[in-house]
Coordinates of C-alpha atoms (C1' of nucleotides) in Angstrom, one line a residue:
Chain J
X1 CA 40.8 78.6 122.0
X2 CA 44.3 80.1 122.0
X3 CA 42.6 83.5 121.3
X4 CA 40.6 83.2 124.5
X5 CA 43.6 82.1 126.5
X6 CA 45.5 85.2 125.4
X7 CA 42.7 87.5 126.7
X8 CA 42.7 88.8 130.2
X9 CA 41.1 86.5 132.7
X10 CA 38.3 89.0 133.1
X11 CA 37.4 89.0 129.5
X12 CA 37.7 85.2 129.4
X13 CA 35.1 85.0 132.2
X14 CA 32.7 87.2 130.2
X15 CA 33.2 85.1 127.1
X16 CA 32.4 82.0 129.1
X17 CA 29.1 83.6 130.2
X18 CA 28.5 84.6 126.6
X19 CA 28.8 81.0 125.6
X20 CA 26.6 79.8 128.5
X21 CA 23.9 82.3 127.4
X22 CA 24.0 81.1 123.8
X23 CA 23.8 77.6 125.0
X24 CA 20.5 78.4 126.9
X25 CA 19.1 80.0 123.7
X26 CA 19.4 83.6 124.9
X27 CA 20.4 86.1 122.4
X28 CA 23.3 88.1 123.8
X29 CA 22.9 91.0 121.4
X30 CA 19.2 92.0 121.2
X31 CA 17.4 94.0 118.6
X32 CA 15.0 96.3 120.5
X33 CA 13.2 97.0 123.7
X34 CA 10.1 99.1 124.3
X35 CA 10.6 101.5 127.1
X36 CA 7.8 103.2 128.9
X37 CA 10.0 105.3 131.1
X38 CA 13.6 106.6 131.3
X39 CA 15.3 106.0 134.6
X40 CA 14.5 109.6 135.7
X41 CA 10.9 109.3 134.5
X42 CA 10.5 106.1 136.4
X43 CA 11.7 107.7 139.6
X44 CA 9.2 110.5 139.1
X45 CA 6.4 108.1 138.3
X46 CA 6.4 106.7 141.8
X47 CA 3.4 107.8 143.8
X48 CA 3.1 106.0 147.1
X49 CA 3.3 102.5 148.5
X50 CA 0.2 100.5 147.6
X51 CA -0.3 102.4 144.4
X52 CA 0.8 100.0 141.6
X53 CA 2.9 101.8 139.0
X54 CA 4.3 99.5 136.3
X55 CA 7.2 100.6 134.2
X56 CA 9.5 99.2 131.5
X57 CA 12.9 100.7 131.3
X58 CA 16.4 99.8 130.0
X59 CA 20.0 100.7 130.6
X60 CA 23.5 99.7 131.4
X61 CA 24.3 97.8 134.6
X62 CA 26.5 100.2 136.7
X63 CA 26.4 98.3 140.0
X64 CA 25.3 94.9 141.4
X65 CA 24.8 93.7 144.9
X66 CA 23.8 90.1 145.1
X67 CA 22.4 88.8 148.5
X68 CA 21.8 85.1 147.8
X69 CA 18.1 84.9 146.9
X70 CA 17.7 88.6 146.2
X71 CA 19.9 91.0 144.2
X72 CA 20.1 94.8 143.9
X73 CA 21.2 96.3 140.6
X74 CA 21.5 99.9 139.4
X75 CA 21.1 100.6 135.7
X76 CA 21.8 103.9 134.1
X77 CA 20.7 105.7 131.0
X78 CA 21.3 109.3 129.8
X79 CA 18.7 110.6 132.3
X80 CA 20.2 109.0 135.4
X81 CA 20.2 105.8 137.4
X82 CA 17.5 103.7 139.0
X83 CA 17.7 100.7 141.3
X84 CA 16.3 97.3 140.4
X85 CA 15.3 94.6 142.9
X86 CA 15.5 91.0 141.7
X87 CA 13.9 88.2 143.9
X88 CA 14.2 84.5 143.4
X89 CA 10.6 83.9 144.5
X90 CA 9.3 86.4 141.9
X91 CA 11.5 85.3 139.0
X92 CA 11.6 81.6 139.6
X93 CA 14.8 79.5 139.9
X94 CA 15.7 79.5 136.3
X95 CA 15.0 83.2 135.8
X96 CA 17.0 84.1 138.9
X97 CA 19.9 81.9 137.9
X98 CA 20.2 83.8 134.7
X99 CA 21.3 86.9 136.7
X100 CA 24.6 85.1 137.4
X101 CA 25.4 85.4 133.7
X102 CA 25.0 89.2 133.8
X103 CA 27.9 91.6 134.5
X104 CA 28.6 95.2 135.2
X105 CA 28.4 97.1 131.8
X106 CA 25.8 94.8 130.2
X107 CA 22.6 96.4 128.9
X108 CA 19.3 95.0 130.1
X109 CA 15.6 95.8 129.9
X110 CA 13.2 95.2 132.7
X111 CA 9.5 95.5 133.6
X112 CA 8.2 95.8 137.1
X113 CA 6.4 98.0 139.6
X114 CA 7.8 100.8 141.7
X115 CA 8.2 100.7 145.5
X116 CA 10.4 102.2 148.1
X117 CA 13.0 100.2 150.0
X118 CA 13.6 100.5 153.7
X119 CA 16.2 103.1 152.9
X120 CA 13.5 105.1 151.0
X121 CA 15.1 104.6 147.5
X122 CA 12.5 104.3 144.7
X123 CA 13.2 100.9 143.1
X124 CA 11.7 98.7 140.5
X125 CA 10.7 95.3 141.7
X126 CA 11.5 93.3 138.6
X127 CA 8.9 90.9 137.2
X128 CA 10.5 90.4 133.8
X129 CA 13.9 91.1 132.5
X130 CA 16.0 90.4 129.4
X131 CA 19.6 90.8 128.3
X132 CA 19.9 93.4 125.6
X133 CA 23.7 93.5 125.1
X134 CA 26.4 91.5 126.7
X135 CA 29.5 93.6 127.4
X136 CA 32.7 91.7 126.7
X137 CA 34.9 94.2 128.4
X138 CA 34.3 95.7 131.9
X139 CA 33.9 99.4 132.3
X140 CA 35.9 100.9 135.2
X141 CA 32.9 102.0 137.2
X142 CA 34.1 103.3 140.5
X143 CA 32.1 103.2 143.6
X144 CA 30.3 106.0 145.3
X145 CA 30.0 106.1 149.0
X146 CA 27.3 107.7 151.2
X147 CA 29.0 111.1 150.9
X148 CA 29.0 110.9 147.1
X149 CA 32.8 110.4 147.2
X150 CA 34.2 108.5 144.2
X151 CA 36.4 105.4 144.8
X152 CA 38.4 104.0 141.9
X153 CA 37.0 104.8 138.5
X154 CA 38.8 106.2 135.5
X155 CA 41.4 108.9 135.8
X156 CA 44.1 108.2 133.3
X157 CA 43.8 111.2 130.8
X158 CA 45.2 109.1 128.0
X159 CA 42.5 106.6 128.2
X160 CA 39.8 109.2 128.7
X161 CA 40.7 110.9 125.4
X162 CA 41.7 107.8 123.4
X163 CA 38.7 105.8 124.5
X164 CA 36.2 108.6 125.0
X165 CA 33.4 106.1 124.9
X166 CA 34.7 104.7 128.1
X167 CA 35.0 108.2 129.7
X168 CA 31.4 109.0 128.6
X169 CA 30.0 105.7 129.7
X170 CA 31.5 106.1 133.2
X171 CA 31.3 109.8 133.9
X172 CA 27.9 111.5 133.8
X173 CA 29.5 114.9 134.1
X174 CA 31.4 114.3 130.9
X175 CA 28.1 113.5 129.1
X176 CA 26.7 116.7 130.6
X177 CA 29.4 118.8 128.8
X178 CA 28.4 117.5 125.4
X179 CA 24.7 117.8 126.2
X180 CA 25.4 121.4 127.1
X181 CA 27.4 121.9 123.9
X182 CA 24.5 120.7 121.8
X183 CA 22.2 123.0 123.6
X184 CA 24.5 126.0 123.0
X185 CA 24.8 125.3 119.3
X186 CA 21.0 124.9 119.0
X187 CA 20.6 128.3 120.7
X188 CA 23.0 129.9 118.3
X189 CA 21.1 128.5 115.3
X190 CA 17.8 129.7 116.8
X191 CA 19.3 133.2 117.3
X192 CA 20.4 133.7 113.7
X193 CA 17.5 131.9 112.1
X194 CA 15.3 134.3 114.0
X195 CA 17.1 137.3 112.7
X196 CA 16.8 136.5 109.0
X197 CA 20.2 134.8 108.6
X198 CA 20.6 131.7 106.5
X199 CA 23.0 128.9 107.3
X200 CA 25.4 128.1 104.5
X201 CA 28.2 125.6 104.0
X202 CA 31.4 126.7 102.3
X203 CA 34.3 124.6 101.1
X204 CA 36.6 123.0 103.7
X205 CA 39.0 121.9 100.9
X206 CA 40.3 125.1 99.3
X207 CA 42.8 125.9 96.6
X208 CA 43.9 129.0 98.4
X209 CA 43.5 129.4 102.2
X210 CA 42.8 132.7 103.9
X211 CA 40.8 134.7 106.4
X212 CA 43.2 134.3 109.2
X213 CA 46.9 134.1 109.9
X214 CA 47.8 130.4 110.4
X215 CA 49.6 127.4 108.9
X216 CA 47.3 125.1 107.0
X217 CA 47.0 121.4 106.6
X218 CA 47.9 120.5 103.0
X219 CA 46.3 117.7 101.0
X220 CA 46.0 116.5 97.5
X221 CA 43.1 115.9 95.2
X222 CA 44.0 113.0 92.9
X223 CA 41.5 113.4 90.1
X224 CA 42.1 117.1 89.8
X225 CA 45.9 116.5 90.4
X226 CA 45.9 119.6 92.5
X227 CA 47.1 120.8 95.9
X228 CA 44.3 121.7 98.4
X229 CA 44.3 123.2 101.8
X230 CA 42.0 122.5 104.7
X231 CA 40.4 125.9 105.6
X232 CA 41.8 128.0 108.3
X233 CA 38.7 130.2 108.3
X234 CA 35.3 130.6 106.6
X235 CA 35.7 134.3 106.1
X236 CA 36.5 134.8 102.4
X237 CA 33.8 132.5 101.1
X238 CA 31.1 133.9 103.4
X239 CA 31.9 137.4 102.1
X240 CA 31.5 136.0 98.6
X241 CA 28.0 135.0 99.7
X242 CA 27.4 138.6 100.7
X243 CA 28.6 139.8 97.2
X244 CA 26.1 137.3 95.8
X245 CA 23.2 138.9 97.6
X246 CA 22.5 136.5 100.4
X247 CA 22.7 139.5 102.8
X248 CA 22.8 137.6 106.1
X249 CA 24.7 134.4 106.4
X250 CA 26.3 132.2 109.1
X251 CA 28.2 129.0 109.2
X252 CA 29.2 126.7 112.1
X253 CA 31.9 124.4 111.1
X254 CA 35.4 123.1 111.7
X255 CA 38.6 125.1 110.9
X256 CA 42.0 123.5 110.7
X257 CA 45.2 125.0 111.8
X258 CA 48.5 123.1 111.6
X259 CA 49.8 124.3 115.0
X260 CA 50.7 122.9 118.4
X261 CA 48.3 121.7 120.9
X262 CA 47.7 123.2 124.3
X263 CA 44.9 123.9 126.8
X264 CA 43.5 126.6 124.5
X265 CA 44.4 125.4 121.0
X266 CA 43.5 122.3 119.1
X267 CA 44.2 121.8 115.4
X268 CA 40.6 121.0 114.5
X269 CA 38.2 123.3 116.2
X270 CA 34.7 124.7 115.7
X271 CA 34.0 128.3 114.6
X272 CA 30.9 130.3 114.2
X273 CA 31.2 133.1 111.6
X274 CA 28.4 135.4 110.5
X275 CA 28.1 138.3 108.1
X276 CA 25.5 141.0 108.0
X277 CA 25.1 143.4 105.0
X278 CA 24.6 147.1 105.7
X279 CA 26.1 146.7 109.2
X280 CA 29.4 147.9 110.7
X281 CA 31.4 146.7 113.6
X282 CA 29.4 148.7 116.1
X283 CA 26.3 146.7 115.1
X284 CA 28.4 143.5 115.5
X285 CA 29.2 144.5 119.1
X286 CA 25.5 144.7 119.8
X287 CA 24.7 141.4 118.1
X288 CA 27.5 139.7 120.0
X289 CA 26.4 141.0 123.3
X290 CA 22.9 139.9 122.7
X291 CA 23.9 136.4 121.5
X292 CA 26.3 135.7 124.3
X293 CA 24.4 137.2 127.1
X294 CA 21.3 135.3 125.9
X295 CA 23.1 132.0 125.8
X296 CA 24.6 132.5 129.3
X297 CA 21.3 133.4 130.8
X298 CA 19.4 130.5 129.1
X299 CA 22.1 127.9 129.8
X300 CA 23.2 129.1 133.3
X301 CA 20.1 130.8 134.5
X302 CA 21.9 134.0 135.3
X303 CA 24.2 136.6 133.8
X304 CA 26.6 136.3 136.6
X305 CA 28.4 132.9 136.6
X306 CA 31.1 131.3 138.8
X307 CA 33.8 129.6 136.8
X308 CA 37.4 128.7 137.5
X309 CA 37.0 130.2 140.9
X310 CA 36.1 133.6 139.5
X311 CA 32.8 135.4 138.9
X312 CA 32.1 136.6 135.4
X313 CA 29.4 139.1 134.8
X314 CA 27.8 139.2 131.3
X315 CA 25.3 142.0 132.1
X316 CA 25.2 144.4 129.2
X317 CA 26.9 146.6 128.2
X318 CA 30.3 145.1 128.5
X319 CA 33.4 147.1 129.0
X320 CA 34.7 148.6 125.8
X321 CA 38.3 149.8 125.4
X322 CA 40.7 150.8 122.7
X323 CA 43.5 148.4 121.7
X324 CA 46.1 151.2 121.6
X325 CA 44.8 152.8 124.8
X326 CA 45.1 149.5 126.7
X327 CA 48.6 148.9 125.5
X328 CA 49.5 152.4 126.6
X329 CA 47.9 152.0 130.0
X330 CA 49.5 148.6 130.7
X331 CA 53.0 149.1 129.2
X332 CA 53.4 152.9 128.9
X333 CA 54.2 152.4 125.2
X334 CA 52.3 154.3 122.5
X335 CA 52.0 152.1 119.5
X336 CA 51.4 155.2 117.3
X337 CA 54.9 156.5 117.9
X338 CA 57.0 153.7 119.2
X339 CA 59.8 152.3 117.0
X340 CA 60.3 148.5 116.5
X341 CA 63.4 148.7 118.7
X342 CA 61.5 150.0 121.7
X343 CA 58.9 147.3 121.3
X344 CA 61.6 144.6 121.1
X345 CA 63.3 145.9 124.2
X346 CA 60.1 146.0 126.2
X347 CA 59.3 142.4 125.2
X348 CA 62.8 141.2 125.9
X349 CA 62.5 142.7 129.4
X350 CA 59.4 140.5 129.9
X351 CA 61.5 137.4 129.1
X352 CA 60.4 137.0 125.4
X353 CA 63.1 135.5 123.3
X354 CA 63.7 135.6 119.5
X355 CA 62.2 139.1 119.4
X356 CA 64.8 140.2 116.9
X357 CA 63.3 138.1 114.1
X358 CA 59.7 139.3 114.7
X359 CA 58.1 141.7 112.2
X360 CA 56.3 144.7 113.5
X361 CA 52.9 143.0 113.2
X362 CA 54.1 140.3 115.5
X363 CA 55.6 142.8 117.9
X364 CA 52.3 144.7 118.2
X365 CA 50.4 141.5 118.8
X366 CA 52.9 140.4 121.4
X367 CA 52.7 143.7 123.2
X368 CA 49.0 143.2 123.7
X369 CA 49.2 139.6 124.6
X370 CA 52.0 140.1 127.1
X371 CA 51.0 143.3 128.8
X372 CA 47.2 143.5 128.4
X373 CA 45.5 140.2 127.9
X374 CA 46.0 138.5 131.3
X375 CA 44.3 141.4 133.1
X376 CA 41.1 141.3 131.0
X377 CA 39.1 138.9 133.1
X378 CA 35.6 140.3 132.8
X379 CA 34.0 140.3 129.3
X380 CA 35.7 143.1 127.4
X381 CA 35.4 144.4 123.9
X382 CA 38.9 145.5 122.7
X383 CA 38.4 147.7 119.7
X384 CA 40.3 149.7 117.0
X385 CA 43.4 147.5 116.4
X386 CA 46.3 148.9 114.4
X387 CA 45.5 148.5 110.7
X388 CA 48.7 146.6 109.9
X389 CA 47.5 143.6 111.9
X390 CA 44.0 143.7 110.4
X391 CA 44.3 143.0 106.7
X392 CA 40.6 142.2 106.1
X393 CA 39.1 145.2 108.1
X394 CA 38.1 148.6 107.0
X395 CA 40.1 151.6 108.1
X396 CA 38.6 153.4 111.1
X397 CA 36.6 156.5 110.2
X398 CA 38.6 159.5 111.3
X399 CA 41.8 157.5 112.0
X400 CA 43.1 155.4 109.0
X401 CA 46.0 154.0 111.0
X402 CA 43.5 152.0 113.0
X403 CA 41.0 149.4 111.8
X404 CA 37.3 149.0 112.6
X405 CA 37.9 145.8 114.4
X406 CA 37.2 144.4 117.8
X407 CA 37.9 141.2 119.8
X408 CA 35.9 139.9 122.8
X409 CA 38.1 138.8 125.6
X410 CA 36.9 136.8 128.6
X411 CA 39.3 135.4 131.3
X412 CA 42.2 136.7 129.3
X413 CA 41.3 134.6 126.3
X414 CA 40.1 135.7 122.9
X415 CA 36.6 134.5 122.2
X416 CA 35.5 136.5 119.2
X417 CA 37.0 138.7 116.5
X418 CA 35.0 141.1 114.2
X419 CA 35.3 143.8 111.6
X420 CA 33.7 146.3 109.5
X421 CA 34.6 144.2 106.5
X422 CA 36.9 145.7 104.0
X423 CA 35.0 146.1 100.7
X424 CA 37.3 148.3 98.7
X425 CA 38.9 145.9 96.2
X426 CA 41.9 148.1 95.5
X427 CA 42.6 148.5 99.2
X428 CA 42.2 144.8 99.7
X429 CA 44.7 144.2 97.0
X430 CA 47.2 146.5 98.6
X431 CA 46.7 144.7 102.0
X432 CA 47.2 141.4 100.3
X433 CA 50.4 142.7 98.7
X434 CA 51.7 143.8 102.1
X435 CA 50.9 140.3 103.3
X436 CA 52.7 138.8 100.3
X437 CA 55.7 140.9 101.1
X438 CA 55.7 139.6 104.7
X439 CA 55.5 136.1 103.3
X440 CA 58.6 136.9 101.2
X441 CA 60.3 138.1 104.4
X442 CA 59.6 134.8 106.0
X443 CA 56.2 135.2 107.7
X444 CA 54.7 132.0 106.4
X445 CA 51.4 132.7 108.1
X446 CA 50.7 135.9 106.2
X447 CA 47.9 135.8 103.6
X448 CA 48.3 134.6 100.1
X449 CA 46.8 136.9 97.4
X450 CA 43.3 135.6 96.6
X451 CA 42.6 137.0 93.1
X452 CA 39.2 135.4 93.0
X453 CA 38.2 137.1 96.3
X454 CA 39.4 140.5 95.0
X455 CA 37.4 139.9 91.8
X456 CA 34.3 139.2 93.9
X457 CA 34.9 142.5 95.7
X458 CA 35.2 144.3 92.4
X459 CA 31.6 143.2 91.6
X460 CA 30.7 145.1 94.7
X461 CA 30.1 144.0 98.3
X462 CA 27.8 146.1 100.4
X463 CA 29.0 147.5 103.7
X464 CA 29.1 144.5 105.9
X465 CA 29.8 143.6 109.5
X466 CA 31.3 140.1 110.2
X467 CA 32.3 138.2 113.2
X468 CA 34.0 134.9 114.2
X469 CA 33.4 133.1 117.5
X470 CA 35.3 130.1 118.9
X471 CA 32.6 127.7 119.9
X472 CA 35.0 125.4 121.8
X473 CA 36.3 128.2 124.0
X474 CA 32.7 129.4 124.7
X475 CA 31.8 125.9 125.8
X476 CA 34.9 125.7 128.0
X477 CA 33.7 128.8 129.9
X478 CA 30.2 127.6 130.2
X479 CA 31.1 124.0 131.2
X480 CA 33.9 125.2 133.5
X481 CA 36.6 123.1 131.7
X482 CA 40.2 124.1 131.7
X483 CA 41.3 122.2 128.6
X484 CA 39.8 122.5 125.1
X485 CA 40.1 118.7 124.8
X486 CA 37.5 118.4 127.5
X487 CA 34.9 119.9 125.2
X488 CA 35.9 118.0 122.0
X489 CA 34.4 114.5 121.9
X490 CA 37.2 112.7 120.1
X491 CA 40.4 114.7 120.3
X492 CA 43.0 113.4 117.8
X493 CA 46.0 111.7 119.5
X494 CA 49.3 110.5 118.3
X495 CA 48.6 106.9 117.1
X496 CA 49.9 104.2 119.4
X497 CA 52.7 102.2 117.8
Chain Q
rG1 C1' 60.7 121.4 119.5
rA2 C1' 62.8 122.3 125.1
rC3 C1' 62.2 121.2 130.2
rC4 C1' 59.5 118.8 134.3
rG5 C1' 56.3 114.8 135.9
rG6 C1' 54.3 110.0 134.8
rG7 C1' 53.7 104.7 132.4
rU8 C1' 53.6 98.4 137.8
rA9 C1' 47.1 93.2 137.8
rG10 C1' 40.9 94.9 134.2
rC11 C1' 40.7 100.0 137.3
rU12 C1' 43.0 103.2 141.2
rC13 C1' 47.6 103.1 143.3
rA14 C1' 52.0 101.5 146.8
rG15 C1' 56.7 99.5 146.1
rC16 C1' 62.4 103.4 150.7
rU17 C1' 69.2 103.3 150.0
rG18 C1' 69.2 97.4 144.1
rG19 C1' 67.6 91.7 147.5
rC20 C1' 61.3 86.4 146.5
rA21 C1' 56.2 92.1 142.6
rG22 C1' 52.0 94.2 146.7
rA23 C1' 47.0 96.5 148.4
rG24 C1' 41.9 98.2 147.6
rC25 C1' 38.1 97.6 144.1
rA26 C1' 36.8 94.5 139.9
rA27 C1' 37.0 88.9 138.5
rC28 C1' 36.2 83.5 139.9
rG29 C1' 34.1 79.7 143.8
rG30 C1' 31.1 79.5 148.3
rA31 C1' 27.4 81.7 152.3
rC32 C1' 23.5 85.4 152.5
rU33 C1' 15.5 87.4 150.5
rU34 C1' 15.3 95.4 151.6
rU35 C1' 21.1 96.2 150.0
rU36 C1' 23.6 100.6 148.3
rA37 C1' 31.8 101.7 148.8
rA38 C1' 26.8 95.4 151.1
rU39 C1' 29.2 91.9 154.4
rC40 C1' 31.9 87.2 155.4
rC41 C1' 35.2 82.8 153.8
rG42 C1' 38.3 81.1 149.9
rU43 C1' 40.9 81.3 144.8
rA44 C1' 43.1 83.2 140.7
rG45 C1' 45.2 87.3 138.2
rG46 C1' 51.9 90.6 136.1
rU47 C1' 56.0 91.5 128.9
rC48 C1' 56.7 96.4 136.0
rG49 C1' 55.9 101.2 128.4
rU50 C1' 60.0 99.1 124.7
rG51 C1' 65.1 97.9 123.7
rG52 C1' 70.0 97.9 125.4
rG53 C1' 73.6 98.5 129.6
rU54 C1' 75.8 98.3 134.8
rU55 C1' 75.5 94.4 138.7
rC56 C1' 76.1 88.0 141.9
rG57 C1' 71.1 90.2 141.6
rA58 C1' 67.2 95.7 138.3
rA59 C1' 60.3 97.6 138.7
rA60 C1' 64.2 100.6 141.1
rC61 C1' 70.6 102.8 138.7
rC62 C1' 72.6 104.4 133.4
rC63 C1' 71.6 105.2 127.9
rA64 C1' 68.2 105.3 123.7
rC65 C1' 63.4 105.2 122.0
rC66 C1' 57.7 105.2 122.4
rC67 C1' 53.2 107.2 124.7
rC68 C1' 50.5 110.6 128.1
rG69 C1' 50.1 115.1 131.2
rG70 C1' 51.9 119.9 132.6
rU71 C1' 54.9 124.4 131.5
rC72 C1' 57.2 127.0 127.7
rA73 C1' 57.9 127.7 122.4
rC74 C1' 54.8 127.8 118.1
rC75 C1' 49.7 129.7 117.5
rA76 C1' 45.6 136.8 116.4

RNA sequence: GACCGGGUAGCUCAGCUGGCAGAGCAACGGACUUUUAAUCCGUAGGUCGUGGGUUCGAAACCCACCCCGGUCACCA
């Protein structure tokens, strides 16, 4: 009893109804219900007045308008909403009285026939109904007026992320984002399966992390008494698959990077990586264009899409531009000849601080991010990065100071990164050693030396093109969402104390 | 990590220069058989993020802390 007294008066009222239901022998948490139609299907099944169409459907009560001896209720499922009409003279006194024990958010199942109300809304005239689940907490359903304007509802971002189930239950457009996400992932799998790729799963817990420049999460395996890292990329294991003769592989999975959180970054995110033997980075550009333009067209119905108040055109071919050329055009600096001091000065002029501690690799990267990235709105392939910032890519044919690498940028954000994969084990060892030296010098995001990976390359890896694509950022673009958290179902939050 | 903004009823929010903690929706009771932000009458509902301080008096002012958002930093 004290427990109930400590609850809010609203929950207490629902608990009282729960008790009243049990007293009447009604199970408040049902087992199943046979539906003949979803809400949407029921709306479509209506023919005309006088034609009897009987339907059984179920859903959550999202609005209720009692009028004495008749009551209007809307229930919703994933397909949409439908109105129910309960009449005392149809359901009998006892049956109709039961409605008073129902609340917003309860799940019910109904059977009845379709008709149109005076206001022309297709509605089920309920002949039988049953409670399927009693909700003990109310969902904050707002109200929608005639103009479709929302009143009330749920806006607190903290609750929307912490209790995503509430956000989903209340906002159809949030459900749409995750339905779209599932559709995109399905299209990706179809794309690669249709091209002779096989989907593989590589370790998430790794004794040595690599394949990107990032800080890892560290954990411990008790039985092996060993330190393990959560992967920051799939890359090095997928290339081992190529060494082993799998020829074309892809993986869709989570990578983990122990970094800050902002609109574009989240420590646990979804990456697609694929590797194709006997291909180079030019082939990867074609594959990527085909993949992305195909998804955009199938999901959005057009290659030109309006997002974030801009128009993006994914019609092939996309613009292609050289990394060094772009930096020269936007900053006047030639990375081939510029000294570190000049780069530092240019960045300092742009308000960057702490530039004195940055190694050259970081300076190059920042030059691009600061001067070039914001201006690349339309899909752009940026290619041929300086080799020192690309330790896993082959040198460019004809210019060994550059790497056969490209990134796809859309709306000033990196979406994908690809190489002609470095397959010379001695060169790979030298690159790792440079990385190790950088680590010594304090760059704790530089690669560790992965001896097993080098050994794999020594057995011989065919020429291979590889690519990584951030799924979350792709979904953000397609779903028109500004924050990566809006495309992740349950974003980790700091625990409440 | 730094700075800015926020945390008040179940939800959305107001609360001025310190003076009895409010509204709409939701809830509860009543009326109402085609309503749809239903309407009408009535009732109840609060650890004002937490802990200290100033004051006759603090939701408001001061200090510390917690949580969220944004910007920056970090982050290919």
